[in-house]
Amino acid sequence: MKNMIKNSLVTLVMAISFAVPVLAGSEDVVVEDAWSRASIGMSRPGAAYMTIRNTGDEAIILTGLRTDLAMMPEIHQTSTNAEGVSSMAPAGEIKIAAGGEVALEPGGLHAMLMRLQRPMTEGESFLLNLVFSDGSEVMIEVPILGIAARGPEG
Amino acid sequence: MRRRRILGYGAACIGAAALMLFVGWWQVDGPGAPEPAGQLPIPLSAMDFSLTDHKDNKVGPGTLVGRPTMVFFGFTHCPDVCPTTLSDISGWLDDLGQEAEELNVVFITVDPERDTVKAMAEYVGYFHPGIRGWTGEEEEIAKAANGFRARYWQVPTEGGDYTLNHTSSVFLFDAEGHFVSTIDYHEPREFAVPKIQRTMKETGEAS
């Protein structure tokens, strides 16, 4: 009887932890509105977007990404200069202040998914780990929307 | 031993300084120097280039004269700016509804090496059906970009791959092929659609 209660408790805890968008890792990190665009085949890099909130009292530093979808996932920054020329470069480490947030959105920061291991198909999703400087990771599920999607709503 | 190490550091420092000077020269005065600001696209009728559209038709600047025109430079391996701009354009065309049929909308690749006619056809197929994709010989693309005063250059990435930096503004021309204005990357839609409508109206009054 005692075991049964324990088992159902474990199941309950697991069910709750799967229901929230953040699946594992740093408790103070909340990831919202994650989305990505479908790819044409595997030769072109993909991009994913999201808002990362730090609800804790200490700054956190996002150092990298990990996913089995792409061999080289990296956070990149798009910038457009005064002459209207857009360019992209690795963004390096990203510090998120206590209570602050960072938006990865079109035309700014984005998770660049280089060397796709499989095509990104509309309607599917993939798992992406955000890696922080303390070694902790946050795993999120990123839905794949259409190629012409403009935001998390499609 | 220690002295040699110091010498080594010194040489490295001089090397780094020389590299920085070179990079500075390249960006300011050298081939990497930006075009003088304020250069506007020349009239379509004064441009000279020959490309192929995504339906395999021969096209050029003359194809565009007679209707108001919207042109954007990009490439299909571009993960952020290009799909975003093309979906913005698709949204503007949706907002314009029937009026959109009066517009030429052209996406010209700056990556002819990878963007074949077939690749362009597949790519534009995901956006508004009014958008045409143009590609062609490297030098013809260069001539086109020069006419629009658009800039682009390859940037190597890890693993022998490359990406491109490019002008991401959308160019608007009236039906006679005169440049009217640009819609800059990420301009809010509430400004973009009236700008397009003004361009179209300007044409109506002139003709």
Short mmCIF file of C-alpha atoms in Angstrom, two decimals:
data_model
loop_
_atom_site.label_atom_id
_atom_site.label_comp_id
_atom_site.label_asym_id
_atom_site.label_seq_id
_atom_site.Cartn_x
_atom_site.Cartn_y
_atom_site.Cartn_z
CA MET A 1 0.00 0.00 0.00
CA LYS A 2 2.77 2.35 0.99
CA ASN A 3 4.60 1.41 -2.20
CA MET A 4 1.53 2.06 -4.28
CA ILE A 5 1.19 5.57 -2.88
CA LYS A 6 4.86 6.17 -3.50
CA ASN A 7 4.57 4.92 -7.08
CA SER A 8 1.57 7.05 -7.86
CA LEU A 9 3.35 10.04 -6.33
CA VAL A 10 6.33 9.47 -8.59
CA THR A 11 4.00 9.20 -11.59
CA LEU A 12 2.24 12.39 -10.52
CA VAL A 13 5.50 14.30 -10.13
CA MET A 14 6.65 13.06 -13.53
CA ALA A 15 3.36 14.05 -15.13
CA ILE A 16 3.61 17.56 -13.66
CA SER A 17 7.21 18.00 -14.70
CA PHE A 18 6.35 17.04 -18.28
CA ALA A 19 3.41 19.42 -18.38
CA VAL A 20 5.48 22.58 -17.91
CA PRO A 21 7.52 23.83 -20.86
CA VAL A 22 10.85 23.39 -19.12
CA LEU A 23 11.53 19.69 -18.82
CA ALA A 24 14.73 19.55 -16.79
CA GLY A 25 17.64 21.61 -15.49
CA SER A 26 17.86 25.08 -13.96
CA GLU A 27 14.69 25.74 -12.00
CA ASP A 28 14.94 29.50 -12.43
CA VAL A 29 14.82 29.39 -16.21
CA VAL A 30 11.49 29.69 -17.98
CA VAL A 31 11.39 29.32 -21.75
CA GLU A 32 8.32 30.58 -23.59
CA ASP A 33 7.05 30.84 -27.17
CA ALA A 34 9.63 28.51 -28.67
CA TRP A 35 9.20 27.92 -32.41
CA SER A 36 11.19 27.15 -35.51
CA ARG A 37 10.73 27.05 -39.25
CA ALA A 38 10.58 23.91 -41.35
CA SER A 39 13.61 23.29 -43.55
CA ILE A 40 13.88 22.32 -47.20
CA GLY A 41 15.93 19.14 -46.94
CA MET A 42 19.07 19.09 -44.82
CA SER A 43 21.57 21.25 -46.71
CA ARG A 44 20.32 24.60 -45.38
CA PRO A 45 20.67 25.69 -41.75
CA GLY A 46 17.54 26.00 -39.62
CA ALA A 47 16.63 28.66 -37.06
CA ALA A 48 14.71 28.53 -33.79
CA TYR A 49 13.31 31.33 -31.66
CA MET A 50 12.11 31.68 -28.05
CA THR A 51 12.04 33.89 -24.99
CA ILE A 52 14.29 32.85 -22.11
CA ARG A 53 13.38 34.28 -18.71
CA ASN A 54 15.51 34.17 -15.60
CA THR A 55 13.15 34.14 -12.62
CA GLY A 56 15.98 33.70 -10.08
CA ASP A 57 17.91 36.27 -7.99
CA GLU A 58 21.21 35.67 -9.74
CA ALA A 59 22.34 36.34 -13.28
CA ILE A 60 22.71 33.28 -15.49
CA ILE A 61 24.90 32.84 -18.54
CA LEU A 62 23.75 30.86 -21.53
CA THR A 63 26.87 29.32 -23.02
CA GLY A 64 25.61 27.02 -25.73
CA LEU A 65 23.06 24.68 -27.24
CA ARG A 66 22.79 20.96 -27.72
CA THR A 67 20.40 18.95 -29.88
CA ASP A 68 20.48 15.75 -31.86
CA LEU A 69 18.79 17.61 -34.73
CA ALA A 70 21.90 19.56 -35.69
CA MET A 71 25.62 18.91 -35.32
CA MET A 72 26.42 22.59 -34.86
CA PRO A 73 23.72 24.44 -32.96
CA GLU A 74 24.84 27.96 -32.06
CA ILE A 75 23.28 31.21 -30.97
CA HIS A 76 23.77 33.80 -33.69
CA GLN A 77 23.02 37.50 -33.89
CA THR A 78 21.70 39.14 -37.04
CA SER A 79 22.49 42.82 -37.36
CA THR A 80 21.67 45.35 -40.04
CA ASN A 81 23.96 48.35 -40.50
CA ALA A 82 23.16 51.91 -41.59
CA GLU A 83 23.60 50.96 -45.25
CA GLY A 84 20.96 48.26 -44.92
CA VAL A 85 23.41 45.34 -45.09
CA SER A 86 22.46 42.41 -42.86
CA SER A 87 25.04 40.06 -41.45
CA MET A 88 25.16 37.21 -38.97
CA ALA A 89 27.75 36.29 -36.37
CA PRO A 90 27.97 33.92 -33.39
CA ALA A 91 26.60 35.76 -30.37
CA GLY A 92 28.97 34.19 -27.84
CA GLU A 93 27.82 33.86 -24.23
CA ILE A 94 24.54 35.50 -23.32
CA LYS A 95 24.05 36.89 -19.84
CA ILE A 96 20.52 37.06 -18.52
CA ALA A 97 20.20 39.30 -15.46
CA ALA A 98 18.21 38.26 -12.38
CA GLY A 99 14.56 38.76 -13.25
CA GLY A 100 15.53 39.56 -16.84
CA GLU A 101 14.79 37.95 -20.16
CA VAL A 102 16.34 37.50 -23.58
CA ALA A 103 14.27 37.24 -26.73
CA LEU A 104 15.48 35.15 -29.63
CA GLU A 105 13.42 36.55 -32.50
CA PRO A 106 13.61 37.05 -36.28
CA GLY A 107 16.20 39.64 -37.23
CA GLY A 108 18.00 39.46 -33.90
CA LEU A 109 19.29 36.60 -31.80
CA HIS A 110 18.39 33.15 -33.01
CA ALA A 111 19.35 29.56 -32.41
CA MET A 112 21.10 28.68 -35.65
CA LEU A 113 20.90 24.97 -36.38
CA MET A 114 23.81 24.09 -38.64
CA ARG A 115 24.44 20.67 -40.18
CA LEU A 116 20.97 19.29 -39.79
CA GLN A 117 20.88 15.56 -39.17
CA ARG A 118 17.35 15.24 -40.51
CA PRO A 119 14.92 17.59 -42.25
CA MET A 120 12.80 19.84 -40.06
CA THR A 121 9.24 18.87 -40.92
CA GLU A 122 6.28 21.15 -40.32
CA GLY A 123 4.01 19.84 -37.56
CA GLU A 124 6.81 17.96 -35.80
CA SER A 125 8.99 19.19 -32.94
CA PHE A 126 12.50 18.62 -31.62
CA LEU A 127 14.27 18.74 -28.28
CA LEU A 128 16.82 21.47 -27.65
CA ASN A 129 19.06 21.78 -24.58
CA LEU A 130 20.11 25.22 -23.39
CA VAL A 131 23.49 24.93 -21.68
CA PHE A 132 24.36 27.35 -18.86
CA SER A 133 27.73 28.36 -17.40
CA ASP A 134 27.22 26.30 -14.22
CA GLY A 135 26.92 23.20 -16.39
CA SER A 136 23.18 22.88 -15.92
CA GLU A 137 20.94 22.38 -18.89
CA VAL A 138 17.34 23.17 -19.67
CA MET A 139 15.60 20.95 -22.18
CA ILE A 140 12.77 22.40 -24.20
CA GLU A 141 10.55 21.09 -26.94
CA VAL A 142 10.51 23.32 -30.02
CA PRO A 143 7.56 23.03 -32.41
CA ILE A 144 8.38 23.19 -36.13
CA LEU A 145 6.08 25.58 -38.01
CA GLY A 146 5.87 26.32 -41.73
CA ILE A 147 8.76 27.90 -43.68
CA ALA A 148 6.81 31.14 -44.00
CA ALA A 149 5.94 31.32 -40.26
CA ARG A 150 6.39 34.74 -38.69
CA GLY A 151 6.12 33.92 -35.01
CA PRO A 152 5.10 31.30 -32.44
CA GLU A 153 1.50 31.60 -33.68
CA GLY A 154 2.54 30.67 -37.20
CA MET B 1 65.04 30.85 -22.69
CA ARG B 2 62.97 33.55 -21.06
CA ARG B 3 64.29 36.12 -23.47
CA ARG B 4 63.30 33.99 -26.41
CA ARG B 5 59.79 33.72 -25.01
CA ILE B 6 59.58 37.50 -24.63
CA LEU B 7 60.78 37.87 -28.22
CA GLY B 8 58.14 35.39 -29.29
CA TYR B 9 55.42 37.40 -27.54
CA GLY B 10 56.74 40.57 -29.11
CA ALA B 11 56.59 39.07 -32.58
CA ALA B 12 53.06 37.82 -31.95
CA CYS B 13 51.99 41.29 -30.79
CA ILE B 14 53.48 42.96 -33.86
CA GLY B 15 51.81 40.33 -36.03
CA ALA B 16 48.44 40.97 -34.36
CA ALA B 17 48.85 44.74 -34.72
CA ALA B 18 49.73 44.37 -38.41
CA LEU B 19 46.66 42.19 -38.93
CA MET B 20 44.44 44.74 -37.22
CA LEU B 21 45.86 47.53 -39.36
CA PHE B 22 45.22 45.45 -42.46
CA VAL B 23 41.65 44.68 -41.40
CA GLY B 24 41.11 48.37 -40.68
CA TRP B 25 42.47 49.39 -44.07
CA TRP B 26 40.35 46.72 -45.77
CA GLN B 27 37.18 47.98 -44.16
CA VAL B 28 37.81 51.70 -44.47
CA ASP B 29 39.76 52.24 -47.69
CA GLY B 30 40.31 48.82 -49.24
CA PRO B 31 38.04 46.56 -51.27
CA GLY B 32 35.85 46.04 -48.20
CA ALA B 33 35.03 49.76 -48.00
CA PRO B 34 31.32 50.57 -47.94
CA GLU B 35 29.83 52.31 -50.95
CA PRO B 36 29.37 56.02 -50.32
CA ALA B 37 26.16 56.39 -48.32
CA GLY B 38 23.10 57.79 -50.04
CA GLN B 39 23.62 55.97 -53.34
CA LEU B 40 20.19 55.22 -54.73
CA PRO B 41 19.18 52.57 -57.25
CA ILE B 42 19.28 53.78 -60.84
CA PRO B 43 16.09 53.62 -62.96
CA LEU B 44 15.21 50.12 -64.14
CA SER B 45 15.42 51.34 -67.75
CA ALA B 46 19.08 52.25 -67.19
CA MET B 47 19.96 48.83 -65.72
CA ASP B 48 21.43 46.06 -67.81
CA PHE B 49 21.36 42.43 -66.73
CA SER B 50 19.91 39.13 -67.90
CA LEU B 51 18.64 36.47 -65.47
CA THR B 52 16.28 33.47 -65.36
CA ASP B 53 13.13 33.36 -63.25
CA HIS B 54 12.01 30.33 -61.23
CA LYS B 55 9.81 29.24 -64.13
CA ASP B 56 12.82 29.21 -66.45
CA ASN B 57 11.89 32.40 -68.35
CA LYS B 58 14.58 34.86 -69.45
CA VAL B 59 14.09 38.06 -67.50
CA GLY B 60 15.77 41.41 -67.05
CA PRO B 61 15.06 44.93 -65.83
CA GLY B 62 12.83 45.51 -68.87
CA THR B 63 10.50 42.75 -67.62
CA LEU B 64 9.63 44.96 -64.67
CA VAL B 65 8.85 48.24 -66.44
CA GLY B 66 5.13 48.87 -66.87
CA ARG B 67 4.07 47.88 -63.35
CA PRO B 68 5.15 49.01 -59.90
CA THR B 69 7.89 46.75 -58.61
CA MET B 70 9.23 45.43 -55.31
CA VAL B 71 12.71 43.84 -55.30
CA PHE B 72 14.61 42.06 -52.53
CA PHE B 73 18.09 40.48 -52.57
CA GLY B 74 18.79 37.35 -50.52
CA PHE B 75 19.64 33.65 -50.74
CA THR B 76 17.87 30.43 -49.90
CA HIS B 77 20.50 29.15 -47.43
CA CYS B 78 19.80 32.20 -45.27
CA PRO B 79 18.12 31.01 -42.07
CA ASP B 80 16.87 34.24 -40.51
CA VAL B 81 16.66 37.46 -42.55
CA CYS B 82 15.49 36.00 -45.88
CA PRO B 83 12.60 33.78 -44.75
CA THR B 84 11.55 36.57 -42.39
CA THR B 85 11.55 39.19 -45.16
CA LEU B 86 9.82 36.87 -47.63
CA SER B 87 7.13 36.05 -45.10
CA ASP B 88 6.77 39.77 -44.31
CA ILE B 89 6.37 40.46 -48.04
CA SER B 90 3.85 37.61 -48.26
CA GLY B 91 1.92 39.25 -45.41
CA TRP B 92 1.96 42.65 -47.15
CA LEU B 93 0.71 41.04 -50.37
CA ASP B 94 -2.06 39.29 -48.41
CA ASP B 95 -3.03 42.67 -46.92
CA LEU B 96 -3.07 44.27 -50.38
CA GLY B 97 -5.38 41.51 -51.63
CA GLN B 98 -6.32 42.01 -55.28
CA GLU B 99 -4.13 45.10 -55.53
CA ALA B 100 -1.10 42.80 -55.16
CA GLU B 101 -1.75 41.44 -58.64
CA GLU B 102 -0.70 44.83 -60.05
CA LEU B 103 2.77 44.49 -58.53
CA ASN B 104 5.96 42.81 -59.70
CA VAL B 105 7.56 41.14 -56.69
CA VAL B 106 11.04 39.75 -57.25
CA PHE B 107 13.49 37.95 -54.98
CA ILE B 108 16.98 38.01 -56.58
CA THR B 109 19.52 35.56 -55.20
CA VAL B 110 23.04 36.71 -54.32
CA ASP B 111 24.12 33.05 -54.17
CA PRO B 112 23.85 31.75 -57.76
CA GLU B 113 26.35 28.99 -56.90
CA ARG B 114 23.76 27.18 -54.76
CA ASP B 115 20.52 28.82 -55.90
CA THR B 116 19.72 27.11 -59.19
CA VAL B 117 16.42 27.76 -60.98
CA LYS B 118 15.10 24.57 -59.35
CA ALA B 119 16.20 25.64 -55.86
CA MET B 120 14.58 29.05 -56.35
CA ALA B 121 11.34 27.45 -57.61
CA GLU B 122 11.12 25.20 -54.57
CA TYR B 123 11.92 28.02 -52.15
CA VAL B 124 9.56 30.71 -53.47
CA GLY B 125 6.84 28.06 -53.64
CA TYR B 126 6.53 28.29 -49.85
CA PHE B 127 5.66 32.00 -49.92
CA HIS B 128 3.03 34.23 -51.60
CA PRO B 129 2.44 33.03 -55.20
CA GLY B 130 3.09 36.58 -56.46
CA ILE B 131 6.79 36.34 -55.52
CA ARG B 132 9.17 35.47 -58.38
CA GLY B 133 12.66 34.12 -57.81
CA TRP B 134 15.45 35.24 -60.13
CA THR B 135 18.89 33.67 -60.51
CA GLY B 136 21.59 33.46 -63.17
CA GLU B 137 25.26 33.86 -63.93
CA GLU B 138 27.46 35.28 -61.22
CA GLU B 139 28.36 38.37 -63.29
CA GLU B 140 24.75 39.06 -64.25
CA ILE B 141 23.77 38.96 -60.55
CA ALA B 142 26.62 41.39 -59.87
CA LYS B 143 25.36 43.72 -62.62
CA ALA B 144 21.84 43.57 -61.17
CA ALA B 145 23.04 44.29 -57.62
CA ASN B 146 25.11 47.18 -58.94
CA GLY B 147 22.05 48.74 -60.59
CA PHE B 148 20.09 48.50 -57.35
CA ARG B 149 23.16 49.64 -55.38
CA ALA B 150 22.76 46.46 -53.33
CA ARG B 151 25.86 44.91 -51.79
CA TYR B 152 26.72 41.31 -50.93
CA TRP B 153 29.77 39.24 -50.17
CA GLN B 154 30.56 35.72 -49.04
CA VAL B 155 31.66 35.03 -45.48
CA PRO B 156 33.28 31.65 -44.79
CA THR B 157 31.82 29.63 -41.92
CA GLU B 158 33.21 26.65 -40.03
CA GLY B 159 33.61 23.46 -42.02
CA GLY B 160 34.32 25.04 -45.41
CA ASP B 161 30.79 26.37 -45.80
CA TYR B 162 29.86 29.98 -46.42
CA THR B 163 27.10 32.45 -45.73
CA LEU B 164 26.52 35.87 -47.29
CA ASN B 165 26.13 39.35 -45.94
CA HIS B 166 23.75 41.33 -48.14
CA THR B 167 21.59 44.41 -48.44
CA SER B 168 18.26 43.38 -46.95
CA SER B 169 16.15 46.42 -47.81
CA VAL B 170 13.14 45.97 -50.07
CA PHE B 171 13.31 48.35 -53.07
CA LEU B 172 10.17 49.98 -54.45
CA PHE B 173 9.92 51.28 -58.05
CA ASP B 174 7.02 52.97 -59.82
CA ALA B 175 5.58 51.60 -63.07
CA GLU B 176 7.99 53.66 -65.15
CA GLY B 177 10.86 52.00 -63.32
CA HIS B 178 11.93 54.95 -61.19
CA PHE B 179 13.13 54.19 -57.69
CA VAL B 180 10.62 55.44 -55.09
CA SER B 181 11.78 54.21 -51.67
CA THR B 182 12.91 51.27 -49.61
CA ILE B 183 11.24 49.30 -46.88
CA ASP B 184 13.97 48.56 -44.43
CA TYR B 185 14.37 45.26 -42.72
CA HIS B 186 11.91 44.97 -39.92
CA GLU B 187 10.00 48.13 -40.60
CA PRO B 188 6.61 47.63 -38.94
CA ARG B 189 3.93 46.45 -41.29
CA GLU B 190 1.74 49.48 -40.61
CA PHE B 191 4.39 51.55 -42.44
CA ALA B 192 5.17 49.04 -45.16
CA VAL B 193 1.74 48.50 -46.67
CA PRO B 194 0.88 52.24 -47.04
CA LYS B 195 4.35 52.76 -48.58
CA ILE B 196 3.59 50.14 -51.21
CA GLN B 197 0.16 51.66 -51.82
CA ARG B 198 1.72 55.13 -52.21
CA THR B 199 4.18 53.71 -54.75
CA MET B 200 1.31 52.19 -56.69
CA LYS B 201 -0.74 55.39 -56.54
CA GLU B 202 2.17 57.54 -57.64
CA THR B 203 2.26 55.39 -60.72
CA GLY B 204 -1.46 55.75 -61.31
CA GLU B 205 -1.21 59.54 -61.28
CA ALA B 206 1.81 59.60 -63.55
CA SER B 207 0.35 57.36 -66.22
#
